[in-house]
Amino acid sequence: MLLRKRVWDIMRDDYPKVSEDASLTKVIKVLKKYNEKYPEINCVLVFSKDDKFKGVISMWNIIQSLGPCLLKESSLLDKEVNWDKAFTRACRICSQVGIEEIVQMNVPVVKPSDPLAKVMEIFIDYRRGRAVVEEGGKVIGLVLLSDLYREVARDVENW
């Protein structure tokens, strides 16, 4: 299966994306919208104004970026504070920043004709559960760990 099937068999051509000048708030909103339909999507692709691929921002990057700002918000530590309101306010303040510092630029790239074995190798080597699918220098899709796992599980059922 991993040598016979190809990236084009499992890639997603519908994926979340933002411009490099987007705010963190915009990234969060775009990812939230996609999660309503595709809960396994955990990243947003970032493109330049001239539509060149720049990198990805994962849920982990978002939490890492917001964490220090949220945790230094002293009102969150006050025992008498309405924690939900304080947290919401802190999230609004902390997410009004640019994304240039948190974009992962070293993103694995595969071709649509690559065998799934190559995807597995890349996921293991990079320790990341995503790869961008490019053809002719243009991004045409995204492959996630969950997509590869679904194929492996399907084969196990047939054993």
PDB file of C-alpha atoms in Angstrom:
ATOM      1  CA  MET A   1       0.000   0.000   0.000  1.00  0.00           C
ATOM      2  CA  LEU A   2       2.655   2.556   0.986  1.00  0.00           C
ATOM      3  CA  LEU A   3       4.529   2.045  -2.288  1.00  0.00           C
ATOM      4  CA  ARG A   4       1.504   1.632  -4.537  1.00  0.00           C
ATOM      5  CA  LYS A   5      -0.616   4.555  -3.344  1.00  0.00           C
ATOM      6  CA  ARG A   6       0.445   8.113  -4.051  1.00  0.00           C
ATOM      7  CA  VAL A   7       0.174  11.477  -2.344  1.00  0.00           C
ATOM      8  CA  TRP A   8      -2.603  12.515  -4.750  1.00  0.00           C
ATOM      9  CA  ASP A   9      -4.721   9.673  -3.327  1.00  0.00           C
ATOM     10  CA  ILE A  10      -4.861  11.216   0.153  1.00  0.00           C
ATOM     11  CA  MET A  11      -3.945  14.910  -0.163  1.00  0.00           C
ATOM     12  CA  ARG A  12      -6.355  17.684   0.720  1.00  0.00           C
ATOM     13  CA  ASP A  13      -6.867  20.411  -1.834  1.00  0.00           C
ATOM     14  CA  ASP A  14      -9.022  22.382   0.601  1.00  0.00           C
ATOM     15  CA  TYR A  15      -6.829  23.780   3.362  1.00  0.00           C
ATOM     16  CA  PRO A  16      -6.728  26.883   5.561  1.00  0.00           C
ATOM     17  CA  LYS A  17      -4.491  29.701   4.390  1.00  0.00           C
ATOM     18  CA  VAL A  18      -3.670  33.302   5.268  1.00  0.00           C
ATOM     19  CA  SER A  19      -1.511  36.093   3.932  1.00  0.00           C
ATOM     20  CA  GLU A  20       1.833  36.792   5.601  1.00  0.00           C
ATOM     21  CA  ASP A  21       0.493  40.147   6.834  1.00  0.00           C
ATOM     22  CA  ALA A  22      -2.385  38.507   8.763  1.00  0.00           C
ATOM     23  CA  SER A  23      -2.708  38.953  12.507  1.00  0.00           C
ATOM     24  CA  LEU A  24      -2.668  36.039  14.919  1.00  0.00           C
ATOM     25  CA  THR A  25      -6.372  36.730  15.471  1.00  0.00           C
ATOM     26  CA  LYS A  26      -7.003  36.143  11.753  1.00  0.00           C
ATOM     27  CA  VAL A  27      -5.038  32.863  11.846  1.00  0.00           C
ATOM     28  CA  ILE A  28      -7.075  31.660  14.829  1.00  0.00           C
ATOM     29  CA  LYS A  29     -10.371  32.569  13.128  1.00  0.00           C
ATOM     30  CA  VAL A  30      -9.426  30.852   9.853  1.00  0.00           C
ATOM     31  CA  LEU A  31      -8.316  27.677  11.670  1.00  0.00           C
ATOM     32  CA  LYS A  32     -11.463  27.671  13.814  1.00  0.00           C
ATOM     33  CA  LYS A  33     -13.639  27.899  10.690  1.00  0.00           C
ATOM     34  CA  TYR A  34     -11.844  24.957   9.055  1.00  0.00           C
ATOM     35  CA  ASN A  35     -12.019  22.914  12.267  1.00  0.00           C
ATOM     36  CA  GLU A  36     -15.805  23.047  12.126  1.00  0.00           C
ATOM     37  CA  LYS A  37     -15.685  20.980   8.924  1.00  0.00           C
ATOM     38  CA  TYR A  38     -12.296  19.240   9.284  1.00  0.00           C
ATOM     39  CA  PRO A  39     -11.455  18.812  13.005  1.00  0.00           C
ATOM     40  CA  GLU A  40      -8.147  17.065  12.253  1.00  0.00           C
ATOM     41  CA  ILE A  41      -6.633  20.119  10.517  1.00  0.00           C
ATOM     42  CA  ASN A  42      -4.139  21.637  12.943  1.00  0.00           C
ATOM     43  CA  CYS A  43      -2.306  24.241  10.882  1.00  0.00           C
ATOM     44  CA  VAL A  44      -2.727  27.179   8.522  1.00  0.00           C
ATOM     45  CA  LEU A  45      -0.594  27.705   5.409  1.00  0.00           C
ATOM     46  CA  VAL A  46       0.948  31.162   5.044  1.00  0.00           C
ATOM     47  CA  PHE A  47       1.449  32.818   1.643  1.00  0.00           C
ATOM     48  CA  SER A  48       3.097  36.048   0.524  1.00  0.00           C
ATOM     49  CA  LYS A  49       1.119  38.794  -1.187  1.00  0.00           C
ATOM     50  CA  ASP A  50       2.232  37.396  -4.556  1.00  0.00           C
ATOM     51  CA  ASP A  51       0.972  33.919  -3.562  1.00  0.00           C
ATOM     52  CA  LYS A  52       4.358  32.326  -2.771  1.00  0.00           C
ATOM     53  CA  PHE A  53       4.336  29.729  -0.003  1.00  0.00           C
ATOM     54  CA  LYS A  54       6.053  31.041   3.148  1.00  0.00           C
ATOM     55  CA  GLY A  55       5.371  28.354   5.766  1.00  0.00           C
ATOM     56  CA  VAL A  56       2.799  27.094   8.261  1.00  0.00           C
ATOM     57  CA  ILE A  57       1.467  28.068  11.647  1.00  0.00           C
ATOM     58  CA  SER A  58       0.291  25.156  13.783  1.00  0.00           C
ATOM     59  CA  MET A  59      -1.996  25.103  16.804  1.00  0.00           C
ATOM     60  CA  TRP A  60       1.128  24.508  18.856  1.00  0.00           C
ATOM     61  CA  ASN A  61       2.735  27.677  17.429  1.00  0.00           C
ATOM     62  CA  ILE A  62      -0.390  29.638  18.357  1.00  0.00           C
ATOM     63  CA  ILE A  63      -0.381  28.385  21.951  1.00  0.00           C
ATOM     64  CA  GLN A  64       3.373  29.007  22.260  1.00  0.00           C
ATOM     65  CA  SER A  65       2.889  32.542  20.979  1.00  0.00           C
ATOM     66  CA  LEU A  66      -0.054  33.374  23.246  1.00  0.00           C
ATOM     67  CA  GLY A  67       1.270  31.625  26.354  1.00  0.00           C
ATOM     68  CA  PRO A  68       3.805  34.158  27.651  1.00  0.00           C
ATOM     69  CA  CYS A  69       1.440  37.079  27.067  1.00  0.00           C
ATOM     70  CA  LEU A  70      -1.497  35.334  28.727  1.00  0.00           C
ATOM     71  CA  LEU A  71       0.538  34.074  31.654  1.00  0.00           C
ATOM     72  CA  LYS A  72       2.015  37.482  32.441  1.00  0.00           C
ATOM     73  CA  GLU A  73      -1.468  39.012  32.597  1.00  0.00           C
ATOM     74  CA  SER A  74      -1.590  39.650  36.353  1.00  0.00           C
ATOM     75  CA  SER A  75      -5.384  39.849  36.465  1.00  0.00           C
ATOM     76  CA  LEU A  76      -5.530  36.128  35.643  1.00  0.00           C
ATOM     77  CA  LEU A  77      -3.773  35.319  38.916  1.00  0.00           C
ATOM     78  CA  ASP A  78      -6.125  37.305  41.155  1.00  0.00           C
ATOM     79  CA  LYS A  79      -8.388  34.920  43.080  1.00  0.00           C
ATOM     80  CA  GLU A  80     -11.289  37.373  43.079  1.00  0.00           C
ATOM     81  CA  VAL A  81     -11.284  37.978  39.328  1.00  0.00           C
ATOM     82  CA  ASN A  82     -13.872  36.621  36.888  1.00  0.00           C
ATOM     83  CA  TRP A  83     -11.391  34.292  35.220  1.00  0.00           C
ATOM     84  CA  ASP A  84     -13.415  33.758  32.039  1.00  0.00           C
ATOM     85  CA  LYS A  85     -13.707  37.493  31.351  1.00  0.00           C
ATOM     86  CA  ALA A  86     -10.059  38.138  32.208  1.00  0.00           C
ATOM     87  CA  PHE A  87      -8.900  35.273  29.994  1.00  0.00           C
ATOM     88  CA  THR A  88     -11.053  36.449  27.073  1.00  0.00           C
ATOM     89  CA  ARG A  89      -9.694  39.988  27.441  1.00  0.00           C
ATOM     90  CA  ALA A  90      -6.114  38.723  27.626  1.00  0.00           C
ATOM     91  CA  CYS A  91      -6.629  36.564  24.514  1.00  0.00           C
ATOM     92  CA  ARG A  92      -7.940  39.568  22.580  1.00  0.00           C
ATOM     93  CA  ILE A  93      -4.964  41.672  23.592  1.00  0.00           C
ATOM     94  CA  CYS A  94      -2.356  38.967  23.045  1.00  0.00           C
ATOM     95  CA  SER A  95      -3.613  37.865  19.626  1.00  0.00           C
ATOM     96  CA  GLN A  96      -3.395  41.323  18.040  1.00  0.00           C
ATOM     97  CA  VAL A  97       0.156  40.686  16.862  1.00  0.00           C
ATOM     98  CA  GLY A  98       1.739  39.833  13.535  1.00  0.00           C
ATOM     99  CA  ILE A  99       2.642  36.280  12.634  1.00  0.00           C
ATOM    100  CA  GLU A 100       6.094  36.718  11.104  1.00  0.00           C
ATOM    101  CA  GLU A 101       7.835  35.456  14.261  1.00  0.00           C
ATOM    102  CA  ILE A 102       5.901  32.194  14.494  1.00  0.00           C
ATOM    103  CA  VAL A 103       5.732  30.982  10.888  1.00  0.00           C
ATOM    104  CA  GLN A 104       7.484  27.603  10.501  1.00  0.00           C
ATOM    105  CA  MET A 105       9.467  27.952   7.304  1.00  0.00           C
ATOM    106  CA  ASN A 106      11.134  24.542   7.260  1.00  0.00           C
ATOM    107  CA  VAL A 107       8.090  22.622   6.048  1.00  0.00           C
ATOM    108  CA  PRO A 108       8.382  19.231   4.337  1.00  0.00           C
ATOM    109  CA  VAL A 109       7.331  19.293   0.683  1.00  0.00           C
ATOM    110  CA  VAL A 110       6.143  16.333  -1.384  1.00  0.00           C
ATOM    111  CA  LYS A 111       5.002  15.885  -4.964  1.00  0.00           C
ATOM    112  CA  PRO A 112       1.558  14.501  -5.807  1.00  0.00           C
ATOM    113  CA  SER A 113       3.193  11.496  -7.495  1.00  0.00           C
ATOM    114  CA  ASP A 114       5.346  10.555  -4.465  1.00  0.00           C
ATOM    115  CA  PRO A 115       4.531   7.201  -2.837  1.00  0.00           C
ATOM    116  CA  LEU A 116       2.985   7.251   0.631  1.00  0.00           C
ATOM    117  CA  ALA A 117       6.138   5.551   1.930  1.00  0.00           C
ATOM    118  CA  LYS A 118       7.966   8.829   1.264  1.00  0.00           C
ATOM    119  CA  VAL A 119       5.335  10.731   3.255  1.00  0.00           C
ATOM    120  CA  MET A 120       5.793   8.322   6.164  1.00  0.00           C
ATOM    121  CA  GLU A 121       9.571   8.743   6.001  1.00  0.00           C
ATOM    122  CA  ILE A 122       9.247  12.544   5.994  1.00  0.00           C
ATOM    123  CA  PHE A 123       6.828  12.547   8.931  1.00  0.00           C
ATOM    124  CA  ILE A 124       9.218  10.376  10.934  1.00  0.00           C
ATOM    125  CA  ASP A 125      12.334  12.375   9.978  1.00  0.00           C
ATOM    126  CA  TYR A 126      10.796  15.823  10.566  1.00  0.00           C
ATOM    127  CA  ARG A 127       8.731  14.718  13.571  1.00  0.00           C
ATOM    128  CA  ARG A 128       5.860  16.708  12.149  1.00  0.00           C
ATOM    129  CA  GLY A 129       2.496  15.422  11.031  1.00  0.00           C
ATOM    130  CA  ARG A 130       2.140  17.537   7.916  1.00  0.00           C
ATOM    131  CA  ALA A 131       3.627  18.050   4.474  1.00  0.00           C
ATOM    132  CA  VAL A 132       2.798  20.537   1.754  1.00  0.00           C
ATOM    133  CA  VAL A 133       2.086  19.155  -1.720  1.00  0.00           C
ATOM    134  CA  GLU A 134       3.728  21.156  -4.506  1.00  0.00           C
ATOM    135  CA  GLU A 135       3.648  20.797  -8.254  1.00  0.00           C
ATOM    136  CA  GLY A 136       5.456  23.160 -10.589  1.00  0.00           C
ATOM    137  CA  GLY A 137       6.525  25.351  -7.673  1.00  0.00           C
ATOM    138  CA  LYS A 138       2.932  25.924  -6.571  1.00  0.00           C
ATOM    139  CA  VAL A 139       1.170  24.534  -3.496  1.00  0.00           C
ATOM    140  CA  ILE A 140      -1.727  22.329  -4.540  1.00  0.00           C
ATOM    141  CA  GLY A 141      -2.492  20.504  -1.307  1.00  0.00           C
ATOM    142  CA  LEU A 142      -1.717  19.370   2.196  1.00  0.00           C
ATOM    143  CA  VAL A 143      -1.177  15.914   3.696  1.00  0.00           C
ATOM    144  CA  LEU A 144      -1.682  15.366   7.419  1.00  0.00           C
ATOM    145  CA  LEU A 145      -0.667  12.527   9.706  1.00  0.00           C
ATOM    146  CA  SER A 146      -4.361  11.665  10.086  1.00  0.00           C
ATOM    147  CA  ASP A 147      -4.643  11.191   6.303  1.00  0.00           C
ATOM    148  CA  LEU A 148      -1.713   8.760   6.257  1.00  0.00           C
ATOM    149  CA  TYR A 149      -2.972   6.971   9.367  1.00  0.00           C
ATOM    150  CA  ARG A 150      -6.398   6.501   7.767  1.00  0.00           C
ATOM    151  CA  GLU A 151      -4.730   4.679   4.836  1.00  0.00           C
ATOM    152  CA  VAL A 152      -2.667   2.471   7.154  1.00  0.00           C
ATOM    153  CA  ALA A 153      -5.748   1.627   9.252  1.00  0.00           C
ATOM    154  CA  ARG A 154      -7.744   0.825   6.102  1.00  0.00           C
ATOM    155  CA  ASP A 155      -5.079  -1.678   5.050  1.00  0.00           C
ATOM    156  CA  VAL A 156      -4.962  -3.261   8.510  1.00  0.00           C
ATOM    157  CA  GLU A 157      -8.720  -3.879   8.288  1.00  0.00           C
ATOM    158  CA  ASN A 158      -8.125  -5.848   5.077  1.00  0.00           C
ATOM    159  CA  TRP A 159      -5.472  -8.164   6.531  1.00  0.00           C
TER     160      TRP A 159
END
